Amino acid sequence: MNQLSERITNMSTSATLAMAAKARELRAEGKDIIGLSLGEPDFNTPDFIKEAAIQAVNDNYNSYSPVDGYVDLKEAVITKFKRDNNLTYTLPQIVVSTGAKQSLYNIAQVMLNKGDEVILPCPYWVSYSDIVKVAEGVPVEVKTSIENDFKMTASQLEAAITPKTKMLWFSSPCNPSGSLYSKEELEALASVLVKHPNIYVVSDEIYEHINYTGKPHASMAGIDGMFNNTITVNGVSKAFAMTGWRVGFIGAPDWIARACNKMQGQVTSGTNCIAQRAVITALNADPSVVDYMIDEFKVRRDMVLNLLEGIEGFKTNTPEGAFYVFPDVTYFFGKTLRGKTINNATDFSLYLLEEALVATVTGDAFGNPDCIRISYAASQDQIKEAIKRIKAALV
């Protein structure tokens, strides 16, 4: 008899983590797997940030931290929001959490009641849907197209809104597509949202600095009429190569921030004290200190796109941010390769793992069954070899 809760038995396993686990199993069997599945920079955390953590250890930071973060870290977050996004927050509007994923979980738990609908433009980050479902919300998927760079239009948003709509969640730059909403595109969405003052927006901006357009990042909270209805989620995982440090944060209306603080106080309490001290140093630095990573990611993006052009069947667009490409692979559906029939993106992703020894992630996990996600957070040599293997496996 199953004694587990329906909550956990109905929850999907994170597809990105599942693929990474499968790749590890094959490596343990002695197979040379190239991982293009995880959204994790292959750079080390910058030395000046590591030095701040070492100093915190030496300064004996070892006690419980405030639930919503150290005051001087929250001040650094406020400075960052003003400097990078022209958003003005106060201390009670900031909550620091154990990664941006916990920030998202907190938001869902404090904002959603059973049956509340959350609009998710597809593709969306793999955990959005299940985080919403755990809070008894209802994900409402809005399909986008590669021809429109996987971005939802104002008319699509308007058509998705019902009397039950409570929230819109999206990321820009987007994981998994790399799509980036311009200020003008956000204004178009906002022109719809301001007519529905009871709808709140989660703007996930964790990839903010990984932007190849040369234009400033646009935040939904900075669009006229949207500040009081937007929760801005960010962190240091991607731009500062600090995935394992587990620090994220939100800027939100103070009543939402207080609720997230209350929720977090009963679940995890404050974030790791040493990591918090390091993040103060990261956020107070000029963002240009990580330009060398962004420059390299852009080189890799262009390399991936150029190499994929040489393989029949991959349909691509040019992502403007993050470190992913999200090619349409429907050309291969229905084909039999090396005795294996490819029915969908999941079959195709598994085929590449088993036959090309390259780990990618099925688009099914992101709400788009026509595509796969390829992460180029890997060395140029690994990327070249991986796509060489993919091409050979598809002949």
mmCIF file of C-alpha atoms in Angstrom:
data_model
loop_
_atom_site.group_PDB
_atom_site.id
_atom_site.type_symbol
_atom_site.label_atom_id
_atom_site.label_comp_id
_atom_site.label_asym_id
_atom_site.label_seq_id
_atom_site.Cartn_x
_atom_site.Cartn_y
_atom_site.Cartn_z
ATOM 1 C CA MET A 1 0.000 0.000 0.000
ATOM 2 C CA ASN A 2 1.380 3.390 -0.989
ATOM 3 C CA GLN A 3 1.813 5.527 2.113
ATOM 4 C CA LEU A 4 3.179 8.550 0.255
ATOM 5 C CA SER A 5 1.075 11.653 -0.200
ATOM 6 C CA GLU A 6 -0.770 12.364 -3.433
ATOM 7 C CA ARG A 7 1.199 15.593 -3.516
ATOM 8 C CA ILE A 8 4.516 13.846 -4.039
ATOM 9 C CA THR A 9 3.265 10.943 -6.126
ATOM 10 C CA ASN A 10 1.674 13.376 -8.585
ATOM 11 C CA MET A 11 4.792 15.536 -8.809
ATOM 12 C CA SER A 12 7.044 15.178 -11.844
ATOM 13 C CA THR A 13 10.748 14.549 -11.425
ATOM 14 C CA SER A 14 12.839 17.455 -12.683
ATOM 15 C CA ALA A 15 13.729 16.442 -16.237
ATOM 16 C CA THR A 16 17.015 18.332 -16.209
ATOM 17 C CA LEU A 17 18.133 16.600 -13.024
ATOM 18 C CA ALA A 18 16.836 13.243 -14.283
ATOM 19 C CA MET A 19 18.849 13.541 -17.488
ATOM 20 C CA ALA A 20 21.926 14.519 -15.500
ATOM 21 C CA ALA A 21 21.433 11.445 -13.292
ATOM 22 C CA LYS A 22 21.064 9.200 -16.350
ATOM 23 C CA ALA A 23 24.246 10.659 -17.797
ATOM 24 C CA ARG A 24 26.074 9.967 -14.531
ATOM 25 C CA GLU A 25 24.898 6.339 -14.625
ATOM 26 C CA LEU A 26 26.282 5.904 -18.132
ATOM 27 C CA ARG A 27 29.564 7.539 -17.137
ATOM 28 C CA ALA A 28 29.794 5.100 -14.227
ATOM 29 C CA GLU A 29 29.518 2.322 -16.811
ATOM 30 C CA GLY A 30 32.570 3.766 -18.509
ATOM 31 C CA LYS A 31 30.826 5.643 -21.319
ATOM 32 C CA ASP A 32 32.200 9.003 -22.408
ATOM 33 C CA ILE A 33 29.123 11.216 -22.028
ATOM 34 C CA ILE A 34 29.244 14.879 -23.005
ATOM 35 C CA GLY A 35 26.776 16.793 -20.874
ATOM 36 C CA LEU A 36 24.801 19.536 -22.604
ATOM 37 C CA SER A 37 21.833 19.171 -20.271
ATOM 38 C CA LEU A 38 22.451 21.157 -17.111
ATOM 39 C CA GLY A 39 21.966 24.906 -16.809
ATOM 40 C CA GLU A 40 25.183 25.470 -14.935
ATOM 41 C CA PRO A 41 28.084 27.714 -15.973
ATOM 42 C CA ASP A 42 31.326 25.812 -16.399
ATOM 43 C CA PHE A 43 33.294 28.713 -14.924
ATOM 44 C CA ASN A 44 34.571 28.909 -11.367
ATOM 45 C CA THR A 45 33.122 31.454 -8.959
ATOM 46 C CA PRO A 46 35.272 34.620 -9.287
ATOM 47 C CA ASP A 47 38.118 34.789 -6.787
ATOM 48 C CA PHE A 48 37.017 38.064 -5.194
ATOM 49 C CA ILE A 49 33.740 36.418 -4.193
ATOM 50 C CA LYS A 50 35.474 33.328 -2.816
ATOM 51 C CA GLU A 51 37.765 35.574 -0.795
ATOM 52 C CA ALA A 52 34.729 37.262 0.768
ATOM 53 C CA ALA A 53 33.428 33.850 1.842
ATOM 54 C CA ILE A 54 36.780 32.939 3.375
ATOM 55 C CA GLN A 55 36.777 36.229 5.250
ATOM 56 C CA ALA A 56 33.287 35.468 6.565
ATOM 57 C CA VAL A 57 34.509 32.130 7.917
ATOM 58 C CA ASN A 58 37.436 33.863 9.588
ATOM 59 C CA ASP A 59 35.080 36.482 10.991
ATOM 60 C CA ASN A 60 33.090 33.682 12.628
ATOM 61 C CA TYR A 61 29.845 33.996 10.761
ATOM 62 C CA ASN A 62 28.319 30.777 12.020
ATOM 63 C CA SER A 63 25.022 31.681 13.677
ATOM 64 C CA TYR A 64 21.473 31.605 12.373
ATOM 65 C CA SER A 65 20.864 34.483 10.003
ATOM 66 C CA PRO A 66 17.656 36.534 9.831
ATOM 67 C CA VAL A 67 14.928 34.637 7.970
ATOM 68 C CA ASP A 68 14.767 37.184 5.132
ATOM 69 C CA GLY A 69 18.523 37.814 4.941
ATOM 70 C CA TYR A 70 21.175 39.999 6.542
ATOM 71 C CA VAL A 71 20.294 43.692 6.424
ATOM 72 C CA ASP A 72 23.499 44.587 4.577
ATOM 73 C CA LEU A 73 22.776 41.874 1.983
ATOM 74 C CA LYS A 74 19.260 43.236 1.513
ATOM 75 C CA GLU A 75 20.804 46.688 1.096
ATOM 76 C CA ALA A 76 23.102 45.257 -1.587
ATOM 77 C CA VAL A 77 20.051 43.749 -3.323
ATOM 78 C CA ILE A 78 18.332 47.151 -3.197
ATOM 79 C CA THR A 79 21.444 48.776 -4.684
ATOM 80 C CA LYS A 80 21.554 46.145 -7.424
ATOM 81 C CA PHE A 81 17.886 46.632 -8.342
ATOM 82 C CA LYS A 82 18.345 50.408 -8.546
ATOM 83 C CA ARG A 83 21.638 50.266 -10.473
ATOM 84 C CA ASP A 84 20.735 47.523 -12.956
ATOM 85 C CA ASN A 85 16.953 47.809 -13.263
ATOM 86 C CA ASN A 86 16.003 51.298 -12.066
ATOM 87 C CA LEU A 87 13.684 49.697 -9.504
ATOM 88 C CA THR A 88 13.341 51.234 -6.057
ATOM 89 C CA TYR A 89 12.690 48.794 -3.235
ATOM 90 C CA THR A 90 12.863 49.147 0.541
ATOM 91 C CA LEU A 91 14.181 46.661 3.092
ATOM 92 C CA PRO A 92 10.775 45.113 3.895
ATOM 93 C CA GLN A 93 10.286 44.377 0.169
ATOM 94 C CA ILE A 94 13.348 42.135 -0.119
ATOM 95 C CA VAL A 95 13.480 38.458 0.875
ATOM 96 C CA VAL A 96 16.645 36.392 0.445
ATOM 97 C CA SER A 97 16.113 32.659 -0.012
ATOM 98 C CA THR A 98 18.023 29.432 -0.558
ATOM 99 C CA GLY A 99 18.168 29.860 -4.318
ATOM 100 C CA ALA A 100 15.688 31.470 -6.707
ATOM 101 C CA LYS A 101 13.823 28.148 -6.793
ATOM 102 C CA GLN A 102 12.863 28.581 -3.139
ATOM 103 C CA SER A 103 11.826 32.152 -3.919
ATOM 104 C CA LEU A 104 9.436 30.802 -6.553
ATOM 105 C CA TYR A 105 8.113 28.134 -4.190
ATOM 106 C CA ASN A 106 7.485 30.734 -1.486
ATOM 107 C CA ILE A 107 5.576 32.935 -3.940
ATOM 108 C CA ALA A 108 3.325 30.103 -5.085
ATOM 109 C CA GLN A 109 2.585 29.033 -1.538
ATOM 110 C CA VAL A 110 1.622 32.504 -0.333
ATOM 111 C CA MET A 111 -0.244 33.688 -3.447
ATOM 112 C CA LEU A 112 -2.196 30.719 -4.794
ATOM 113 C CA ASN A 113 -5.391 29.119 -3.576
ATOM 114 C CA LYS A 114 -6.891 25.916 -4.920
ATOM 115 C CA GLY A 115 -8.016 26.394 -8.514
ATOM 116 C CA ASP A 116 -6.202 29.682 -9.138
ATOM 117 C CA GLU A 117 -4.837 29.762 -12.675
ATOM 118 C CA VAL A 118 -1.259 30.682 -13.545
ATOM 119 C CA ILE A 119 -0.419 31.548 -17.144
ATOM 120 C CA LEU A 120 2.836 29.960 -18.336
ATOM 121 C CA PRO A 121 4.126 30.941 -21.790
ATOM 122 C CA CYS A 122 5.656 27.805 -23.319
ATOM 123 C CA PRO A 123 8.423 26.930 -23.136
ATOM 124 C CA TYR A 124 8.849 27.661 -19.439
ATOM 125 C CA TRP A 125 11.421 26.640 -16.856
ATOM 126 C CA VAL A 126 10.976 23.013 -15.923
ATOM 127 C CA SER A 127 9.882 23.545 -12.298
ATOM 128 C CA TYR A 128 7.241 26.266 -12.790
ATOM 129 C CA SER A 129 4.376 23.889 -13.500
ATOM 130 C CA ASP A 130 4.964 21.572 -10.558
ATOM 131 C CA ILE A 131 5.606 24.430 -8.123
ATOM 132 C CA VAL A 132 2.220 25.834 -9.140
ATOM 133 C CA LYS A 133 0.529 22.426 -8.834
ATOM 134 C CA VAL A 134 1.951 21.791 -5.354
ATOM 135 C CA ALA A 135 0.281 25.047 -4.290
ATOM 136 C CA GLU A 136 -2.969 23.652 -5.796
ATOM 137 C CA GLY A 137 -2.850 26.161 -8.616
ATOM 138 C CA VAL A 138 -3.657 25.312 -12.228
ATOM 139 C CA PRO A 139 -0.959 25.888 -14.882
ATOM 140 C CA VAL A 140 -2.373 27.374 -18.086
ATOM 141 C CA GLU A 141 0.088 26.808 -20.924
ATOM 142 C CA VAL A 142 0.279 29.301 -23.779
ATOM 143 C CA LYS A 143 2.037 27.842 -26.803
ATOM 144 C CA THR A 144 4.544 30.061 -28.588
ATOM 145 C CA SER A 145 6.462 29.442 -31.797
ATOM 146 C CA ILE A 146 10.063 29.401 -32.893
ATOM 147 C CA GLU A 147 9.092 31.875 -35.627
ATOM 148 C CA ASN A 148 8.230 34.383 -32.875
ATOM 149 C CA ASP A 149 11.344 33.495 -30.863
ATOM 150 C CA PHE A 150 9.169 31.616 -28.360
ATOM 151 C CA LYS A 151 7.645 34.832 -26.975
ATOM 152 C CA MET A 152 4.018 35.283 -25.977
ATOM 153 C CA THR A 153 2.128 38.123 -27.637
ATOM 154 C CA ALA A 154 -0.323 40.490 -26.000
ATOM 155 C CA SER A 155 -3.222 38.922 -27.890
ATOM 156 C CA GLN A 156 -2.229 35.447 -26.668
ATOM 157 C CA LEU A 157 -2.073 36.737 -23.105
ATOM 158 C CA GLU A 158 -5.495 38.353 -23.390
ATOM 159 C CA ALA A 159 -6.977 35.133 -24.786
ATOM 160 C CA ALA A 160 -5.557 33.079 -21.886
ATOM 161 C CA ILE A 161 -7.037 35.237 -19.112
ATOM 162 C CA THR A 162 -10.142 33.909 -17.370
ATOM 163 C CA PRO A 163 -11.967 34.908 -14.166
ATOM 164 C CA LYS A 164 -9.736 32.368 -12.378
ATOM 165 C CA THR A 165 -6.426 33.861 -13.557
ATOM 166 C CA LYS A 166 -4.275 34.882 -10.583
ATOM 167 C CA MET A 167 -0.749 35.100 -11.965
ATOM 168 C CA LEU A 168 1.561 35.138 -14.978
ATOM 169 C CA TRP A 169 4.991 33.540 -14.611
ATOM 170 C CA PHE A 170 7.770 33.939 -17.164
ATOM 171 C CA SER A 171 11.536 34.252 -17.413
ATOM 172 C CA SER A 172 13.526 36.740 -19.481
ATOM 173 C CA PRO A 173 16.062 35.784 -20.672
ATOM 174 C CA CYS A 174 14.209 32.503 -20.848
ATOM 175 C CA ASN A 175 15.254 29.067 -19.763
ATOM 176 C CA PRO A 176 15.044 26.999 -22.002
ATOM 177 C CA SER A 177 14.743 29.119 -25.150
ATOM 178 C CA GLY A 178 17.155 31.985 -24.491
ATOM 179 C CA SER A 179 14.403 34.383 -25.574
ATOM 180 C CA LEU A 180 14.547 37.909 -24.212
ATOM 181 C CA TYR A 181 11.574 40.252 -23.991
ATOM 182 C CA SER A 182 12.346 43.806 -25.067
ATOM 183 C CA LYS A 183 10.927 46.802 -23.214
ATOM 184 C CA GLU A 184 8.439 47.291 -26.050
ATOM 185 C CA GLU A 185 7.278 43.666 -25.839
ATOM 186 C CA LEU A 186 6.825 43.936 -22.072
ATOM 187 C CA GLU A 187 4.864 47.155 -22.553
ATOM 188 C CA ALA A 188 2.529 45.308 -24.911
ATOM 189 C CA LEU A 189 1.929 42.603 -22.296
ATOM 190 C CA ALA A 190 1.480 45.259 -19.617
ATOM 191 C CA SER A 191 -1.188 46.993 -21.707
ATOM 192 C CA VAL A 192 -3.263 43.853 -21.194
ATOM 193 C CA LEU A 193 -2.353 43.264 -17.552
ATOM 194 C CA VAL A 194 -3.220 46.767 -16.332
ATOM 195 C CA LYS A 195 -6.816 46.036 -17.306
ATOM 196 C CA HIS A 196 -6.759 43.134 -14.821
ATOM 197 C CA PRO A 197 -5.468 44.598 -11.529
ATOM 198 C CA ASN A 198 -5.947 41.323 -9.646
ATOM 199 C CA ILE A 199 -3.386 39.487 -11.779
ATOM 200 C CA TYR A 200 0.176 39.377 -10.438
ATOM 201 C CA VAL A 201 3.353 38.727 -12.407
ATOM 202 C CA VAL A 202 6.400 36.682 -11.469
ATOM 203 C CA SER A 203 9.289 38.030 -13.540
ATOM 204 C CA ASP A 204 12.168 35.558 -13.286
ATOM 205 C CA GLU A 205 15.326 37.455 -14.242
ATOM 206 C CA ILE A 206 18.008 35.017 -13.085
ATOM 207 C CA TYR A 207 19.744 35.185 -16.505
ATOM 208 C CA GLU A 208 19.556 38.987 -16.632
ATOM 209 C CA HIS A 209 23.250 39.668 -17.263
ATOM 210 C CA ILE A 210 23.651 36.958 -19.918
ATOM 211 C CA ASN A 211 22.323 39.229 -22.645
ATOM 212 C CA TYR A 212 23.841 39.420 -26.124
ATOM 213 C CA THR A 213 21.770 42.290 -27.539
ATOM 214 C CA GLY A 214 23.873 45.193 -26.299
ATOM 215 C CA LYS A 215 20.639 46.721 -24.980
ATOM 216 C CA PRO A 216 19.764 47.196 -21.289
ATOM 217 C CA HIS A 217 17.783 44.458 -19.619
ATOM 218 C CA ALA A 218 14.064 45.260 -19.357
ATOM 219 C CA SER A 219 12.204 44.395 -16.146
ATOM 220 C CA MET A 220 8.434 44.030 -15.993
ATOM 221 C CA ALA A 221 8.353 45.893 -12.671
ATOM 222 C CA GLY A 222 9.830 48.895 -14.476
ATOM 223 C CA ILE A 223 6.972 49.126 -16.959
ATOM 224 C CA ASP A 224 4.376 51.818 -16.198
ATOM 225 C CA GLY A 225 1.599 50.494 -13.993
ATOM 226 C CA MET A 226 3.300 47.179 -13.198
ATOM 227 C CA PHE A 227 5.507 47.784 -10.137
ATOM 228 C CA ASN A 228 2.840 47.016 -7.528
ATOM 229 C CA ASN A 229 1.724 43.852 -9.339
ATOM 230 C CA THR A 230 5.147 42.352 -10.097
ATOM 231 C CA ILE A 231 7.410 40.104 -8.061
ATOM 232 C CA THR A 232 10.940 40.237 -9.441
ATOM 233 C CA VAL A 233 12.970 37.072 -8.847
ATOM 234 C CA ASN A 234 16.731 37.047 -9.259
ATOM 235 C CA GLY A 235 19.926 35.608 -7.809
ATOM 236 C CA VAL A 236 23.611 35.006 -8.395
ATOM 237 C CA SER A 237 23.642 31.441 -9.738
ATOM 238 C CA LYS A 238 24.082 32.116 -13.436
ATOM 239 C CA ALA A 239 25.946 35.377 -14.034
ATOM 240 C CA PHE A 240 28.365 34.878 -11.132
ATOM 241 C CA ALA A 241 28.766 31.090 -11.557
ATOM 242 C CA MET A 242 27.444 30.483 -8.041
ATOM 243 C CA THR A 243 24.894 27.708 -8.608
ATOM 244 C CA GLY A 244 25.950 25.689 -5.556
ATOM 245 C CA TRP A 245 25.995 28.679 -3.211
ATOM 246 C CA ARG A 246 22.173 28.649 -3.285
ATOM 247 C CA VAL A 247 21.202 32.301 -2.903
ATOM 248 C CA GLY A 248 18.227 33.922 -4.605
ATOM 249 C CA PHE A 249 16.055 36.896 -3.740
ATOM 250 C CA ILE A 250 12.882 38.755 -4.564
ATOM 251 C CA GLY A 251 11.777 42.360 -4.772
ATOM 252 C CA ALA A 252 8.030 42.539 -4.192
ATOM 253 C CA PRO A 253 5.160 44.573 -2.752
ATOM 254 C CA ASP A 254 5.780 44.571 0.987
ATOM 255 C CA TRP A 255 2.648 42.533 1.823
ATOM 256 C CA ILE A 256 3.844 39.739 -0.479
ATOM 257 C CA ALA A 257 7.398 39.931 0.861
ATOM 258 C CA ARG A 258 6.127 39.699 4.449
ATOM 259 C CA ALA A 259 4.118 36.621 3.541
ATOM 260 C CA CYS A 260 7.158 34.985 1.900
ATOM 261 C CA ASN A 261 9.203 35.782 4.998
ATOM 262 C CA LYS A 262 6.525 34.130 7.161
ATOM 263 C CA MET A 263 6.444 31.042 4.947
ATOM 264 C CA GLN A 264 10.229 30.732 4.855
ATOM 265 C CA GLY A 265 10.403 31.066 8.628
ATOM 266 C CA GLN A 266 8.461 27.828 8.957
ATOM 267 C CA VAL A 267 10.305 25.922 6.226
ATOM 268 C CA THR A 268 14.027 26.707 6.053
ATOM 269 C CA SER A 269 14.621 29.936 7.992
ATOM 270 C CA GLY A 270 17.580 32.023 6.821
ATOM 271 C CA THR A 271 19.916 31.226 3.954
ATOM 272 C CA ASN A 272 23.470 29.951 4.581
ATOM 273 C CA CYS A 273 25.333 32.692 6.418
ATOM 274 C CA ILE A 274 28.681 32.302 4.604
ATOM 275 C CA ALA A 275 27.032 32.349 1.194
ATOM 276 C CA GLN A 276 25.132 35.500 2.107
ATOM 277 C CA ARG A 277 28.346 37.333 3.004
ATOM 278 C CA ALA A 278 29.882 36.333 -0.339
ATOM 279 C CA VAL A 279 26.811 37.518 -2.245
ATOM 280 C CA ILE A 280 27.102 40.993 -0.716
ATOM 281 C CA THR A 281 30.476 41.285 -2.420
ATOM 282 C CA ALA A 282 29.104 39.911 -5.700
ATOM 283 C CA LEU A 283 26.156 42.286 -5.858
ATOM 284 C CA ASN A 284 28.159 45.352 -4.888
ATOM 285 C CA ALA A 285 30.608 44.721 -7.744
ATOM 286 C CA ASP A 286 30.144 46.304 -11.140
ATOM 287 C CA PRO A 287 28.368 43.719 -13.347
ATOM 288 C CA SER A 288 31.129 44.168 -15.926
ATOM 289 C CA VAL A 289 33.371 41.953 -13.766
ATOM 290 C CA VAL A 290 31.640 38.932 -15.320
ATOM 291 C CA ASP A 291 31.698 40.183 -18.918
ATOM 292 C CA TYR A 292 34.384 37.623 -19.764
ATOM 293 C CA MET A 293 31.847 34.845 -19.124
ATOM 294 C CA ILE A 294 29.128 36.505 -21.202
ATOM 295 C CA ASP A 295 31.568 37.097 -24.067
ATOM 296 C CA GLU A 296 32.542 33.434 -24.057
ATOM 297 C CA PHE A 297 28.918 32.284 -23.921
ATOM 298 C CA LYS A 298 28.173 34.392 -27.001
ATOM 299 C CA VAL A 299 31.038 32.760 -28.888
ATOM 300 C CA ARG A 300 29.687 29.340 -27.928
ATOM 301 C CA ARG A 301 26.139 30.273 -28.929
ATOM 302 C CA ASP A 302 27.299 31.265 -32.389
ATOM 303 C CA MET A 303 29.363 28.075 -32.620
ATOM 304 C CA VAL A 304 26.388 25.861 -31.734
ATOM 305 C CA LEU A 305 24.129 27.586 -34.246
ATOM 306 C CA ASN A 306 26.733 27.343 -37.005
ATOM 307 C CA LEU A 307 27.379 23.656 -36.328
ATOM 308 C CA LEU A 308 23.671 22.793 -36.162
ATOM 309 C CA GLU A 309 23.188 24.422 -39.562
ATOM 310 C CA GLY A 310 25.252 21.552 -40.938
ATOM 311 C CA ILE A 311 22.770 18.935 -39.710
ATOM 312 C CA GLU A 312 19.588 18.413 -41.707
ATOM 313 C CA GLY A 313 16.470 18.500 -39.552
ATOM 314 C CA PHE A 314 17.413 21.002 -36.859
ATOM 315 C CA LYS A 315 15.329 24.179 -37.029
ATOM 316 C CA THR A 316 16.830 26.989 -34.957
ATOM 317 C CA ASN A 317 16.399 30.637 -34.111
ATOM 318 C CA THR A 318 18.995 32.959 -32.560
ATOM 319 C CA PRO A 319 18.613 33.211 -28.769
ATOM 320 C CA GLU A 320 19.367 36.658 -27.358
ATOM 321 C CA GLY A 321 20.293 35.555 -23.842
ATOM 322 C CA ALA A 322 20.987 32.752 -21.347
ATOM 323 C CA PHE A 323 23.125 29.810 -22.552
ATOM 324 C CA TYR A 324 20.715 27.544 -24.398
ATOM 325 C CA VAL A 325 19.485 26.832 -27.884
ATOM 326 C CA PHE A 326 16.075 25.233 -28.277
ATOM 327 C CA PRO A 327 15.886 23.678 -31.736
ATOM 328 C CA ASP A 328 12.719 22.274 -33.235
ATOM 329 C CA VAL A 329 13.369 18.587 -34.008
ATOM 330 C CA THR A 330 9.980 17.529 -35.411
ATOM 331 C CA TYR A 331 11.762 16.617 -38.665
ATOM 332 C CA PHE A 332 12.921 13.416 -36.949
ATOM 333 C CA PHE A 333 9.523 12.364 -35.573
ATOM 334 C CA GLY A 334 8.346 9.139 -37.175
ATOM 335 C CA LYS A 335 11.806 8.245 -38.438
ATOM 336 C CA THR A 336 13.658 5.064 -37.455
ATOM 337 C CA LEU A 337 17.334 5.516 -36.621
ATOM 338 C CA ARG A 338 19.590 2.551 -35.893
ATOM 339 C CA GLY A 339 16.477 0.466 -35.292
ATOM 340 C CA LYS A 340 14.924 2.960 -32.885
ATOM 341 C CA THR A 341 11.743 4.827 -33.804
ATOM 342 C CA ILE A 342 11.640 8.494 -32.832
ATOM 343 C CA ASN A 343 8.080 9.386 -31.864
ATOM 344 C CA ASN A 344 8.703 12.594 -29.955
ATOM 345 C CA ALA A 345 11.294 14.904 -28.421
ATOM 346 C CA THR A 346 11.770 12.602 -25.429
ATOM 347 C CA ASP A 347 12.635 9.695 -27.735
ATOM 348 C CA PHE A 348 15.007 11.948 -29.649
ATOM 349 C CA SER A 349 16.781 13.197 -26.531
ATOM 350 C CA LEU A 350 17.205 9.639 -25.230
ATOM 351 C CA TYR A 351 18.460 8.523 -28.652
ATOM 352 C CA LEU A 352 21.153 11.199 -28.586
ATOM 353 C CA LEU A 353 22.184 10.097 -25.106
ATOM 354 C CA GLU A 354 22.394 6.415 -25.973
ATOM 355 C CA GLU A 355 23.731 6.610 -29.524
ATOM 356 C CA ALA A 356 25.696 9.872 -29.625
ATOM 357 C CA LEU A 357 26.611 9.843 -25.917
ATOM 358 C CA VAL A 358 25.415 13.439 -25.647
ATOM 359 C CA ALA A 359 23.040 14.539 -22.887
ATOM 360 C CA THR A 360 20.367 17.091 -23.805
ATOM 361 C CA VAL A 361 16.873 17.656 -22.346
ATOM 362 C CA THR A 362 13.520 16.960 -23.971
ATOM 363 C CA GLY A 363 11.321 19.962 -24.656
ATOM 364 C CA ASP A 364 8.397 18.070 -23.129
ATOM 365 C CA ALA A 365 9.777 19.053 -19.737
ATOM 366 C CA PHE A 366 9.436 22.725 -20.648
ATOM 367 C CA GLY A 367 5.954 22.554 -22.113
ATOM 368 C CA ASN A 368 7.102 22.296 -25.732
ATOM 369 C CA PRO A 369 7.105 18.754 -27.151
ATOM 370 C CA ASP A 370 8.603 19.808 -30.496
ATOM 371 C CA CYS A 371 12.059 20.818 -29.253
ATOM 372 C CA ILE A 372 15.063 19.795 -27.202
ATOM 373 C CA ARG A 373 17.240 22.009 -25.036
ATOM 374 C CA ILE A 374 20.964 22.162 -25.691
ATOM 375 C CA SER A 375 23.053 23.939 -23.066
ATOM 376 C CA TYR A 376 26.281 25.501 -24.259
ATOM 377 C CA ALA A 377 27.633 25.931 -20.740
ATOM 378 C CA ALA A 378 30.454 23.626 -21.797
ATOM 379 C CA SER A 379 33.867 24.140 -23.380
ATOM 380 C CA GLN A 380 34.217 24.855 -27.085
ATOM 381 C CA ASP A 381 36.001 21.544 -27.576
ATOM 382 C CA GLN A 382 33.156 19.661 -25.862
ATOM 383 C CA ILE A 383 30.581 21.485 -27.966
ATOM 384 C CA LYS A 384 32.401 20.668 -31.209
ATOM 385 C CA GLU A 385 32.764 17.007 -30.283
ATOM 386 C CA ALA A 386 29.166 16.742 -29.077
ATOM 387 C CA ILE A 387 27.670 18.121 -32.277
ATOM 388 C CA LYS A 388 30.038 16.002 -34.339
ATOM 389 C CA ARG A 389 28.707 12.935 -32.530
ATOM 390 C CA ILE A 390 25.086 14.074 -32.977
ATOM 391 C CA LYS A 391 25.622 14.501 -36.724
ATOM 392 C CA ALA A 392 27.176 11.044 -36.990
ATOM 393 C CA ALA A 393 24.305 9.448 -35.059
ATOM 394 C CA LEU A 394 21.718 10.929 -37.419
ATOM 395 C CA VAL A 395 23.221 9.709 -40.678
#
